[in-house]
PDB file of C-alpha atoms in Angstrom:
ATOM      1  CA  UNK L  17     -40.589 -15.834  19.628  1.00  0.00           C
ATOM      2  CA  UNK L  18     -37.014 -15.237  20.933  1.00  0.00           C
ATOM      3  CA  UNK L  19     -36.264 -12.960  24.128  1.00  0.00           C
ATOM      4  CA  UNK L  20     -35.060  -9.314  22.764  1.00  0.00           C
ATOM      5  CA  UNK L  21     -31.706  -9.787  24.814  1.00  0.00           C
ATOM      6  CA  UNK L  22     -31.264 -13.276  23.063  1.00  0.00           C
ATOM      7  CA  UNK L  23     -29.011 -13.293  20.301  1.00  0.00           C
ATOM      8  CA  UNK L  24     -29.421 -15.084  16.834  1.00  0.00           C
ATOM      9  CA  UNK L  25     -26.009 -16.114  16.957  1.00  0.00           C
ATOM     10  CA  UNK L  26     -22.832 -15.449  18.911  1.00  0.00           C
ATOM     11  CA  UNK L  27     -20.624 -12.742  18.115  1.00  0.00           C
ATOM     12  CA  UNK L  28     -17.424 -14.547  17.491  1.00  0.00           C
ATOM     13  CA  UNK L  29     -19.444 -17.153  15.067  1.00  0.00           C
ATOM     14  CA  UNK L  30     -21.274 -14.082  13.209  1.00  0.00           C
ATOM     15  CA  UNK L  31     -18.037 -12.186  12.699  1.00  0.00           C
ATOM     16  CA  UNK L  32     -16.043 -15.353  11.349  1.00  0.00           C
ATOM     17  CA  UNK L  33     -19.146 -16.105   8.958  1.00  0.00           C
ATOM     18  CA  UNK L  34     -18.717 -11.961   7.434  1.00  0.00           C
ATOM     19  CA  UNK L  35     -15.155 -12.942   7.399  1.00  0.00           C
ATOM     20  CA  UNK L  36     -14.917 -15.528   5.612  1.00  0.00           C
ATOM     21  CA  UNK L  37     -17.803 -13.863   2.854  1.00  0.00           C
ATOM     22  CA  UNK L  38     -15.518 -11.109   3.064  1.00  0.00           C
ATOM     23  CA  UNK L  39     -12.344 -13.443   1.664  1.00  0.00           C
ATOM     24  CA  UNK L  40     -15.032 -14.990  -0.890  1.00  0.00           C
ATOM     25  CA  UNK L  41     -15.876 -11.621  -2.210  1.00  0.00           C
ATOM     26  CA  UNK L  42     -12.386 -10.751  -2.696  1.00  0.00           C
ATOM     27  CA  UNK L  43     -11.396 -13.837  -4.441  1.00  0.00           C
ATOM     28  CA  UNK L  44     -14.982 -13.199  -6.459  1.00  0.00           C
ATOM     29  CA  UNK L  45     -13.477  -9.772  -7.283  1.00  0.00           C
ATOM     30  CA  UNK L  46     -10.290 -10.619  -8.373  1.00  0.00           C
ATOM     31  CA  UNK L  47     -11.118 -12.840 -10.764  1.00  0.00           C
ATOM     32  CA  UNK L  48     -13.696 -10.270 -12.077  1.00  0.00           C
ATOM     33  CA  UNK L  49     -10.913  -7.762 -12.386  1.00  0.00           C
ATOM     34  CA  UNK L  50      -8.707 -10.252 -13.976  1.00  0.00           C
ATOM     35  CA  UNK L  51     -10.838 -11.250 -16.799  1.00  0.00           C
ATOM     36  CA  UNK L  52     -12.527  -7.724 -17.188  1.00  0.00           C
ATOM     37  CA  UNK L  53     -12.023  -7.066 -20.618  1.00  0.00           C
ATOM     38  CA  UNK L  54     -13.107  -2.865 -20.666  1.00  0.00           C
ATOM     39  CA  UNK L  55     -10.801  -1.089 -18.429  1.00  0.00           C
ATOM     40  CA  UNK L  56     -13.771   1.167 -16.504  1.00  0.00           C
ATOM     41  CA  UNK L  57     -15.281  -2.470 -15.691  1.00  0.00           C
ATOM     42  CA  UNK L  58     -11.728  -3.270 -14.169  1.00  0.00           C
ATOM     43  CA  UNK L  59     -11.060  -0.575 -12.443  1.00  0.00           C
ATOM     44  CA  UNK L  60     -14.483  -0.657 -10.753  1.00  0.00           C
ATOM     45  CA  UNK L  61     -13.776  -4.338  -9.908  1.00  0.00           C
ATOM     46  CA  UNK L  62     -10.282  -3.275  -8.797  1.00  0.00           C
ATOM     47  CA  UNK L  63     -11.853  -0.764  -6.575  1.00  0.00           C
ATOM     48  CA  UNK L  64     -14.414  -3.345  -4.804  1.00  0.00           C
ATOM     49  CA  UNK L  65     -11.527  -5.400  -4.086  1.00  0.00           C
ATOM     50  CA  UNK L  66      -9.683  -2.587  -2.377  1.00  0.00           C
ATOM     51  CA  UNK L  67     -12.829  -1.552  -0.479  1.00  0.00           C
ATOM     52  CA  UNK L  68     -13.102  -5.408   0.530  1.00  0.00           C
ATOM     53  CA  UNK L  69      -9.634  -5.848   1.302  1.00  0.00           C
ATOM     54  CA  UNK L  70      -9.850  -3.030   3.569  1.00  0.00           C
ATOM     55  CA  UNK L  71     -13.345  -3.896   5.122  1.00  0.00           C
ATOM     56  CA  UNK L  72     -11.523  -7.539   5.698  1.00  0.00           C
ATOM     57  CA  UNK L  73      -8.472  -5.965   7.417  1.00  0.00           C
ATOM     58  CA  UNK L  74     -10.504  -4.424  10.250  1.00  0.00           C
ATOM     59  CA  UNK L  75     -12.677  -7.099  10.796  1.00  0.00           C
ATOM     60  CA  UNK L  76      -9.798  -9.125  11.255  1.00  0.00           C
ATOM     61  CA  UNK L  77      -8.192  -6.354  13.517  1.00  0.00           C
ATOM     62  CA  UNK L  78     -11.240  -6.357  15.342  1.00  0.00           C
ATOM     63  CA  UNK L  79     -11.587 -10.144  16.198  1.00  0.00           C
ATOM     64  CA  UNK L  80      -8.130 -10.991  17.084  1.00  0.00           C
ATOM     65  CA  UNK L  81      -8.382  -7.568  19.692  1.00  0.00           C
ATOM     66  CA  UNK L  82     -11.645  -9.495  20.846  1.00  0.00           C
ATOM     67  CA  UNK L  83      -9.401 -12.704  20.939  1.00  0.00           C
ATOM     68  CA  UNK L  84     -12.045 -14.048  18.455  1.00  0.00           C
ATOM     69  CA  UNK L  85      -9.591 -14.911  15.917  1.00  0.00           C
ATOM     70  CA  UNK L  86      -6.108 -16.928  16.744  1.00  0.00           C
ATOM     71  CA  UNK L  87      -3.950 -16.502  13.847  1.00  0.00           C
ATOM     72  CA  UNK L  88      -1.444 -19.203  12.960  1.00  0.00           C
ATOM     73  CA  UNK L  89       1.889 -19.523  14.602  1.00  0.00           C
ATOM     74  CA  UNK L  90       4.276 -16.443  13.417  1.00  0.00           C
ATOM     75  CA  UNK L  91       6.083 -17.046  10.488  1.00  0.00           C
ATOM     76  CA  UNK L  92       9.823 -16.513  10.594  1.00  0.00           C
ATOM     77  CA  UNK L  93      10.618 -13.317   8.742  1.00  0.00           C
ATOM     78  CA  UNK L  94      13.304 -15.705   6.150  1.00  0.00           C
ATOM     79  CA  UNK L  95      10.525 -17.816   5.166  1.00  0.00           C
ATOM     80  CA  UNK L  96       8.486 -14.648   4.281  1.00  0.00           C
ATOM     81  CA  UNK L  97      11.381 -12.586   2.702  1.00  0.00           C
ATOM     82  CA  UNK L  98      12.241 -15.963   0.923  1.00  0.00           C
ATOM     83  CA  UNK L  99       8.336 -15.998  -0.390  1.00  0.00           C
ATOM     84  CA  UNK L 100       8.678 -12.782  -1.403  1.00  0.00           C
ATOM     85  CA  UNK L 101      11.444 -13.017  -3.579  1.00  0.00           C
ATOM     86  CA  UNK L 102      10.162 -16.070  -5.100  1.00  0.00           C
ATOM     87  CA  UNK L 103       6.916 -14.208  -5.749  1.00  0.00           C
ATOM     88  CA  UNK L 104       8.972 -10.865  -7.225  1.00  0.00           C
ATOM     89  CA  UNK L 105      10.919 -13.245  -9.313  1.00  0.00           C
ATOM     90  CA  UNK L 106       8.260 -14.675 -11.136  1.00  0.00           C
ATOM     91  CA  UNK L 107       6.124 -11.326 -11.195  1.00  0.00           C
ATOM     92  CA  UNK L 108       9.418 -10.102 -13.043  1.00  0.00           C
ATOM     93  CA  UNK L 109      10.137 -13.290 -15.259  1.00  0.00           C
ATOM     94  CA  UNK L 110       5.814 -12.769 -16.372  1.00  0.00           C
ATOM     95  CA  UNK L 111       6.274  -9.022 -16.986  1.00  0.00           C
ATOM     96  CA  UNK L 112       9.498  -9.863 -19.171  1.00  0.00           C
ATOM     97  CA  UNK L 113       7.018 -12.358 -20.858  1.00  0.00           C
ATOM     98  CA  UNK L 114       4.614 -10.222 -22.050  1.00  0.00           C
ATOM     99  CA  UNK L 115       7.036  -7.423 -23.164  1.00  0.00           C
ATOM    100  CA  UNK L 116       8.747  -9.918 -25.243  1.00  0.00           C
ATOM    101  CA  UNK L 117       5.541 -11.017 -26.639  1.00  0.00           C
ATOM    102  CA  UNK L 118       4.207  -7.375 -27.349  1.00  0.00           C
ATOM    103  CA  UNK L 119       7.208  -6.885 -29.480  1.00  0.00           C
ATOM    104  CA  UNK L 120       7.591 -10.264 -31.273  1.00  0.00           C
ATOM    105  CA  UNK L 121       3.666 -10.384 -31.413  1.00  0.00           C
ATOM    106  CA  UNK L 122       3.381  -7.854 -34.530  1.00  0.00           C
ATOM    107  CA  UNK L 123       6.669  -9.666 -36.635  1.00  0.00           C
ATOM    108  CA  UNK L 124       4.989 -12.839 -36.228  1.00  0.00           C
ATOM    109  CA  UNK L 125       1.344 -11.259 -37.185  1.00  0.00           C
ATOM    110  CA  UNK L 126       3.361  -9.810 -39.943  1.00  0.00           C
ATOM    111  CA  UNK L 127       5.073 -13.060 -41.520  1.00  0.00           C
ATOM    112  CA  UNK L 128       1.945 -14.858 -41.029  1.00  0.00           C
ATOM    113  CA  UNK L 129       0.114 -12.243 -43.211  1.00  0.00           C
ATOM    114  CA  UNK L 130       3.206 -12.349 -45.610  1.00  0.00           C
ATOM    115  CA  UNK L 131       2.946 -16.162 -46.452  1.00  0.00           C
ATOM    116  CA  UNK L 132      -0.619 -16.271 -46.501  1.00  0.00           C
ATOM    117  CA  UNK L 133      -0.709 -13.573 -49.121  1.00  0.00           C
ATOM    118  CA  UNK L 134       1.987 -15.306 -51.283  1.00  0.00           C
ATOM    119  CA  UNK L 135       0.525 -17.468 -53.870  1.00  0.00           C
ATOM    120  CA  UNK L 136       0.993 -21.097 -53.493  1.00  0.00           C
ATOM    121  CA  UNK L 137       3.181 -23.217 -55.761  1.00  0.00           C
ATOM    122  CA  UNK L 138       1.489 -26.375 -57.211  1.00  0.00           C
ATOM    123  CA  UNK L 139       3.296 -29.263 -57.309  1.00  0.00           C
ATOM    124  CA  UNK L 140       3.031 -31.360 -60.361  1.00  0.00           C
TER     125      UNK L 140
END
């Protein structure tokens, strides 16, 4: 048997190993609240992810205070307003998307109905 005072493992690997469940769990959790069907099912998902998100955040906090984490070099603040803006754009251009489709979505259900209710002419 191992000394009490003798760790399993050391911190900074232990807290890097919750981390990075942590980021699997959210990824796991996104999906699930993507492809959740029943909105109470998707809102609990959506809450786990939020609870996870947050639980990630202060681990994260915590590490790089214990200088167990070294994030990347800093980003220059163009490249992430430049990311943003791509990333708004194309959250706008999808929402557009699926508003168009919502309306159009009943004309075409409706003139698909129409010709399949019309009798078809025989050709002789």
């Amino acid at each position: 048997m191992a000394p009490a005072n003798q760790q399993f493992m050391p911190d900074e690997d232990l807290a890097y190993t919750v981390l990075c469940d942590l980021k699997r769990t959210t990824r796991e959790y996104a999906t699930a609240a993507m492809e959740s069907v029943c909105p109470a099912v998707r809102q609990q998902f959506t809450q786990l992810l939020n609870m996870t998100l947050q639980m990630q955040g202060e681990l994260y906090t915590a590490m790089q205070s214990n200088n167990m984490y070294n994030a990347s070099s800093p980003t220059l603040r163009q490249d992430i307003d430049k990311n943003l803006k791509n990333y708004q754009d194309t959250q706008m251009k999808t929402q557009q998307f699926v508003q168009q489709v919502k309306q159009n979505a009943p004309q075409a259900w409706q003139q698909q109905a129409q010709q399949m209710n019309q009798p078809q002419m025989q050709q002789h």
